[in-house]
């Protein structure tokens, strides 16, 4: 997402990343089964330290929207988690003295407890006492019902709503909400923990224009929106009355810094406290600096080359297969990712449940690629444009390496480097014949991943991949309650996608973040979204 872009996120998470156009400044002048949980576990804890500010340098822009139901990029997702809360949230745990995020486990948030019916299709949530929106209004059942009615009509949020198989959301009383599903969904609670299902204050949003929350907020979160210019920065101030404990800093500033060298320079000089998307080539040198800590964590982010079969010559399977045979993954990992990555052997990450590399026979073999090209009628090669996001240095490095390899089979690759907004427009509208993409699944499970990326109706299916076999297998898996049977269905999906080759597999990359040694509280989550509320200095 992913975020790398959602349906990714999901970018997403997928990918990713992703959909939704830039907005104007808001201030141009200035787990399934019977499960009952009872206690919040993720309090931000201590009192706010007066005057403390955390500045974060982002690479992908200053966000596309403040609307959590429309967010599809990792920057906007961070904003949603700052401004809003969800019924349940991702857990954290201590590992080797370090706090890490657990997106595979949920804990209470606005809901203090829940019960699940024996047939796994009815979830009843009890809202906690004392939770209030930033307006001062209580978070109640009416707000929950309103939020889910709203999200199901949104392009991004609506995709996850459908994937969740929600049939109805009903108020039982002010503190109780009942969800009915069309069929059991083993991921339902994990879906609810994503920013997509943020709870919105109806007293603020209900009578406003449809796009009001693009530039404003109506949440119960730890931070309030002070100002936002999507071209440059966003500023958030602490919600001192936050129901789960005021943040430890007074302000968080997000700055858009496109060039990696500038993000690193600002970090070294202390002008920013956290810098995202540190290039892998700089990890070793930056790690030696006394004032910087580097976090390089293996996530479920995948990097791939997408090929749209609606464009010639990618309508030919053997051409897509030939491209796969000229991918030298080891060289990519060494020369582009500088060891901060691992080979991608399937259409999902090796860290995803039910992963299999079965059916993947691709290995670096230019001679095999030439033979396939000849069989496809392109013995003399062809020329194509590869769309690359200019904000990601790795993309350009990958493209240069691929260009050299493809020349060996007579193919000319033109690198079409475009700005992030143009990149999103091209891939969202499936106007790119070929592109480099990355995606981080916000929920680390094949159902979520494929539902966005490779289902024919997936919101992040940027190659326009359309397979009835895959669609049918996914539909079966989504309602299959037996873990072993569901796992087998997802393995069949992986083998079919590999056989169809809508992508050329590149690698699984680490999330690399630079942090000033005066900053504490950074928590790595597998969805790659930073939670501002834990940061302090």
PDB file of C-alpha atoms in Angstrom, residues 377-507:
ATOM      1  CA  UNK A 377       6.045 -14.218 -33.270  1.00  0.00           C
ATOM      2  CA  UNK A 378       8.430 -11.630 -31.841  1.00  0.00           C
ATOM      3  CA  UNK A 379      11.734 -13.143 -32.907  1.00  0.00           C
ATOM      4  CA  UNK A 380      13.005  -9.647 -33.751  1.00  0.00           C
ATOM      5  CA  UNK A 381      11.834  -8.221 -30.457  1.00  0.00           C
ATOM      6  CA  UNK A 382       9.631  -5.208 -29.769  1.00  0.00           C
ATOM      7  CA  UNK A 383       9.667  -1.853 -28.011  1.00  0.00           C
ATOM      8  CA  UNK A 384       7.582  -0.893 -24.985  1.00  0.00           C
ATOM      9  CA  UNK A 385       7.307   1.796 -22.321  1.00  0.00           C
ATOM     10  CA  UNK A 386       7.774   0.851 -18.684  1.00  0.00           C
ATOM     11  CA  UNK A 387       5.985   3.307 -16.382  1.00  0.00           C
ATOM     12  CA  UNK A 388       8.049   4.139 -13.296  1.00  0.00           C
ATOM     13  CA  UNK A 389       7.166   6.242 -10.250  1.00  0.00           C
ATOM     14  CA  UNK A 390       9.781   9.004 -10.092  1.00  0.00           C
ATOM     15  CA  UNK A 391       9.584   9.225  -6.280  1.00  0.00           C
ATOM     16  CA  UNK A 392      11.037   5.746  -5.805  1.00  0.00           C
ATOM     17  CA  UNK A 393      14.730   5.481  -6.628  1.00  0.00           C
ATOM     18  CA  UNK A 394      14.582   1.690  -6.554  1.00  0.00           C
ATOM     19  CA  UNK A 395      12.130   1.747  -9.450  1.00  0.00           C
ATOM     20  CA  UNK A 396      14.529   3.575 -11.691  1.00  0.00           C
ATOM     21  CA  UNK A 397      17.407   1.308 -10.670  1.00  0.00           C
ATOM     22  CA  UNK A 398      15.286  -1.756 -11.431  1.00  0.00           C
ATOM     23  CA  UNK A 399      14.257  -0.312 -14.786  1.00  0.00           C
ATOM     24  CA  UNK A 400      17.869   0.353 -15.803  1.00  0.00           C
ATOM     25  CA  UNK A 401      18.857  -3.214 -14.940  1.00  0.00           C
ATOM     26  CA  UNK A 402      15.849  -4.689 -16.767  1.00  0.00           C
ATOM     27  CA  UNK A 403      16.568  -2.544 -19.814  1.00  0.00           C
ATOM     28  CA  UNK A 404      20.045  -4.058 -20.099  1.00  0.00           C
ATOM     29  CA  UNK A 405      18.742  -7.614 -19.686  1.00  0.00           C
ATOM     30  CA  UNK A 406      15.922  -7.217 -22.202  1.00  0.00           C
ATOM     31  CA  UNK A 407      18.341  -5.977 -24.833  1.00  0.00           C
ATOM     32  CA  UNK A 408      19.800  -9.500 -24.779  1.00  0.00           C
ATOM     33  CA  UNK A 409      16.562 -10.835 -26.293  1.00  0.00           C
ATOM     34  CA  UNK A 410      16.048  -7.946 -28.709  1.00  0.00           C
ATOM     35  CA  UNK A 411      13.533  -6.026 -26.632  1.00  0.00           C
ATOM     36  CA  UNK A 412      13.847  -2.262 -26.200  1.00  0.00           C
ATOM     37  CA  UNK A 413      12.548  -0.905 -22.892  1.00  0.00           C
ATOM     38  CA  UNK A 414      11.860   2.818 -22.683  1.00  0.00           C
ATOM     39  CA  UNK A 415      11.763   4.115 -19.117  1.00  0.00           C
ATOM     40  CA  UNK A 416       8.709   6.338 -18.678  1.00  0.00           C
ATOM     41  CA  UNK A 417       9.485   8.078 -15.386  1.00  0.00           C
ATOM     42  CA  UNK A 418       6.496  10.086 -14.152  1.00  0.00           C
ATOM     43  CA  UNK A 419       5.531  12.039 -11.032  1.00  0.00           C
ATOM     44  CA  UNK A 420       3.614  10.156  -8.299  1.00  0.00           C
ATOM     45  CA  UNK A 421       0.219  11.688  -9.144  1.00  0.00           C
ATOM     46  CA  UNK A 422       0.591  10.848 -12.841  1.00  0.00           C
ATOM     47  CA  UNK A 423       1.823   7.370 -11.991  1.00  0.00           C
ATOM     48  CA  UNK A 424      -1.261   6.721  -9.866  1.00  0.00           C
ATOM     49  CA  UNK A 425      -3.546   8.057 -12.584  1.00  0.00           C
ATOM     50  CA  UNK A 426      -1.968   5.840 -15.234  1.00  0.00           C
ATOM     51  CA  UNK A 427      -2.060   2.613 -13.267  1.00  0.00           C
ATOM     52  CA  UNK A 428      -5.410   3.248 -11.577  1.00  0.00           C
ATOM     53  CA  UNK A 429      -7.002   3.721 -14.993  1.00  0.00           C
ATOM     54  CA  UNK A 430      -5.071   0.766 -16.451  1.00  0.00           C
ATOM     55  CA  UNK A 431      -3.448   2.984 -19.061  1.00  0.00           C
ATOM     56  CA  UNK A 432       0.054   1.621 -18.486  1.00  0.00           C
ATOM     57  CA  UNK A 433       0.975  -1.336 -20.702  1.00  0.00           C
ATOM     58  CA  UNK A 434       3.757  -2.193 -18.265  1.00  0.00           C
ATOM     59  CA  UNK A 435       4.739  -0.693 -14.938  1.00  0.00           C
ATOM     60  CA  UNK A 436       6.813  -1.290 -11.842  1.00  0.00           C
ATOM     61  CA  UNK A 437       4.684  -1.681  -8.738  1.00  0.00           C
ATOM     62  CA  UNK A 438       4.960  -2.580  -5.099  1.00  0.00           C
ATOM     63  CA  UNK A 439       2.248  -3.652  -2.731  1.00  0.00           C
ATOM     64  CA  UNK A 440       1.976  -4.175   0.996  1.00  0.00           C
ATOM     65  CA  UNK A 441      -1.086  -6.051   2.195  1.00  0.00           C
ATOM     66  CA  UNK A 442      -2.561  -4.264   5.185  1.00  0.00           C
ATOM     67  CA  UNK A 443      -3.960  -7.615   6.293  1.00  0.00           C
ATOM     68  CA  UNK A 444      -1.364 -10.313   5.783  1.00  0.00           C
ATOM     69  CA  UNK A 445      -3.611 -12.953   4.251  1.00  0.00           C
ATOM     70  CA  UNK A 446      -4.217 -14.197   0.682  1.00  0.00           C
ATOM     71  CA  UNK A 447      -7.905 -13.254   0.826  1.00  0.00           C
ATOM     72  CA  UNK A 448      -7.111  -9.587   1.320  1.00  0.00           C
ATOM     73  CA  UNK A 449      -4.099  -9.594  -0.988  1.00  0.00           C
ATOM     74  CA  UNK A 450      -5.828 -11.239  -3.939  1.00  0.00           C
ATOM     75  CA  UNK A 451      -9.122  -9.475  -3.307  1.00  0.00           C
ATOM     76  CA  UNK A 452      -7.412  -6.208  -4.105  1.00  0.00           C
ATOM     77  CA  UNK A 453      -4.708  -7.169  -6.557  1.00  0.00           C
ATOM     78  CA  UNK A 454      -5.746 -10.062  -8.774  1.00  0.00           C
ATOM     79  CA  UNK A 455      -9.461 -10.629  -8.436  1.00  0.00           C
ATOM     80  CA  UNK A 456     -10.913  -9.382 -11.736  1.00  0.00           C
ATOM     81  CA  UNK A 457     -12.861  -6.711  -9.813  1.00  0.00           C
ATOM     82  CA  UNK A 458     -10.049  -5.855  -7.409  1.00  0.00           C
ATOM     83  CA  UNK A 459      -9.523  -2.131  -6.868  1.00  0.00           C
ATOM     84  CA  UNK A 460      -5.753  -2.517  -7.228  1.00  0.00           C
ATOM     85  CA  UNK A 461      -5.807  -4.928 -10.177  1.00  0.00           C
ATOM     86  CA  UNK A 462      -3.761  -2.534 -12.273  1.00  0.00           C
ATOM     87  CA  UNK A 463      -2.902  -5.045 -15.007  1.00  0.00           C
ATOM     88  CA  UNK A 464      -6.573  -5.783 -15.664  1.00  0.00           C
ATOM     89  CA  UNK A 465      -5.902  -9.477 -14.960  1.00  0.00           C
ATOM     90  CA  UNK A 466      -9.078 -11.468 -15.565  1.00  0.00           C
ATOM     91  CA  UNK A 467      -9.234 -15.173 -14.783  1.00  0.00           C
ATOM     92  CA  UNK A 468     -12.529 -16.935 -14.110  1.00  0.00           C
ATOM     93  CA  UNK A 469     -10.563 -19.797 -12.572  1.00  0.00           C
ATOM     94  CA  UNK A 470      -8.908 -17.466 -10.079  1.00  0.00           C
ATOM     95  CA  UNK A 471     -12.138 -15.569  -9.356  1.00  0.00           C
ATOM     96  CA  UNK A 472     -13.980 -18.825  -8.626  1.00  0.00           C
ATOM     97  CA  UNK A 473     -11.199 -20.161  -6.398  1.00  0.00           C
ATOM     98  CA  UNK A 474     -11.096 -16.906  -4.432  1.00  0.00           C
ATOM     99  CA  UNK A 475     -14.865 -16.910  -4.017  1.00  0.00           C
ATOM    100  CA  UNK A 476     -14.695 -20.449  -2.626  1.00  0.00           C
ATOM    101  CA  UNK A 477     -11.798 -19.624  -0.317  1.00  0.00           C
ATOM    102  CA  UNK A 478     -13.455 -16.519   1.092  1.00  0.00           C
ATOM    103  CA  UNK A 479     -16.333 -18.542   2.565  1.00  0.00           C
ATOM    104  CA  UNK A 480     -14.433 -21.748   3.396  1.00  0.00           C
ATOM    105  CA  UNK A 481     -14.314 -22.129   7.218  1.00  0.00           C
ATOM    106  CA  UNK A 482     -11.867 -25.061   7.192  1.00  0.00           C
ATOM    107  CA  UNK A 483      -8.293 -23.765   7.392  1.00  0.00           C
ATOM    108  CA  UNK A 484      -6.704 -26.671   5.526  1.00  0.00           C
ATOM    109  CA  UNK A 485      -9.212 -26.557   2.662  1.00  0.00           C
ATOM    110  CA  UNK A 486      -8.891 -22.797   2.389  1.00  0.00           C
ATOM    111  CA  UNK A 487      -5.110 -23.092   2.298  1.00  0.00           C
ATOM    112  CA  UNK A 488      -5.299 -25.533  -0.593  1.00  0.00           C
ATOM    113  CA  UNK A 489      -7.553 -23.172  -2.538  1.00  0.00           C
ATOM    114  CA  UNK A 490      -5.089 -20.316  -2.105  1.00  0.00           C
ATOM    115  CA  UNK A 491      -2.250 -22.523  -3.281  1.00  0.00           C
ATOM    116  CA  UNK A 492      -4.243 -23.300  -6.428  1.00  0.00           C
ATOM    117  CA  UNK A 493      -4.697 -19.553  -6.945  1.00  0.00           C
ATOM    118  CA  UNK A 494      -0.953 -18.986  -6.704  1.00  0.00           C
ATOM    119  CA  UNK A 495      -0.172 -21.707  -9.221  1.00  0.00           C
ATOM    120  CA  UNK A 496      -2.765 -20.358 -11.659  1.00  0.00           C
ATOM    121  CA  UNK A 497      -1.514 -16.775 -11.392  1.00  0.00           C
ATOM    122  CA  UNK A 498       2.071 -17.906 -11.924  1.00  0.00           C
ATOM    123  CA  UNK A 499       0.981 -19.884 -14.977  1.00  0.00           C
ATOM    124  CA  UNK A 500      -0.864 -16.864 -16.404  1.00  0.00           C
ATOM    125  CA  UNK A 501       2.073 -14.524 -15.655  1.00  0.00           C
ATOM    126  CA  UNK A 502       0.383 -11.120 -15.434  1.00  0.00           C
ATOM    127  CA  UNK A 503       3.462 -10.109 -13.434  1.00  0.00           C
ATOM    128  CA  UNK A 504       7.161 -10.710 -13.588  1.00  0.00           C
ATOM    129  CA  UNK A 505       8.278 -11.455 -10.038  1.00  0.00           C
ATOM    130  CA  UNK A 506      11.069  -9.232  -8.720  1.00  0.00           C
ATOM    131  CA  UNK A 507      11.656  -9.322  -4.960  1.00  0.00           C
TER     132      UNK A 507
END
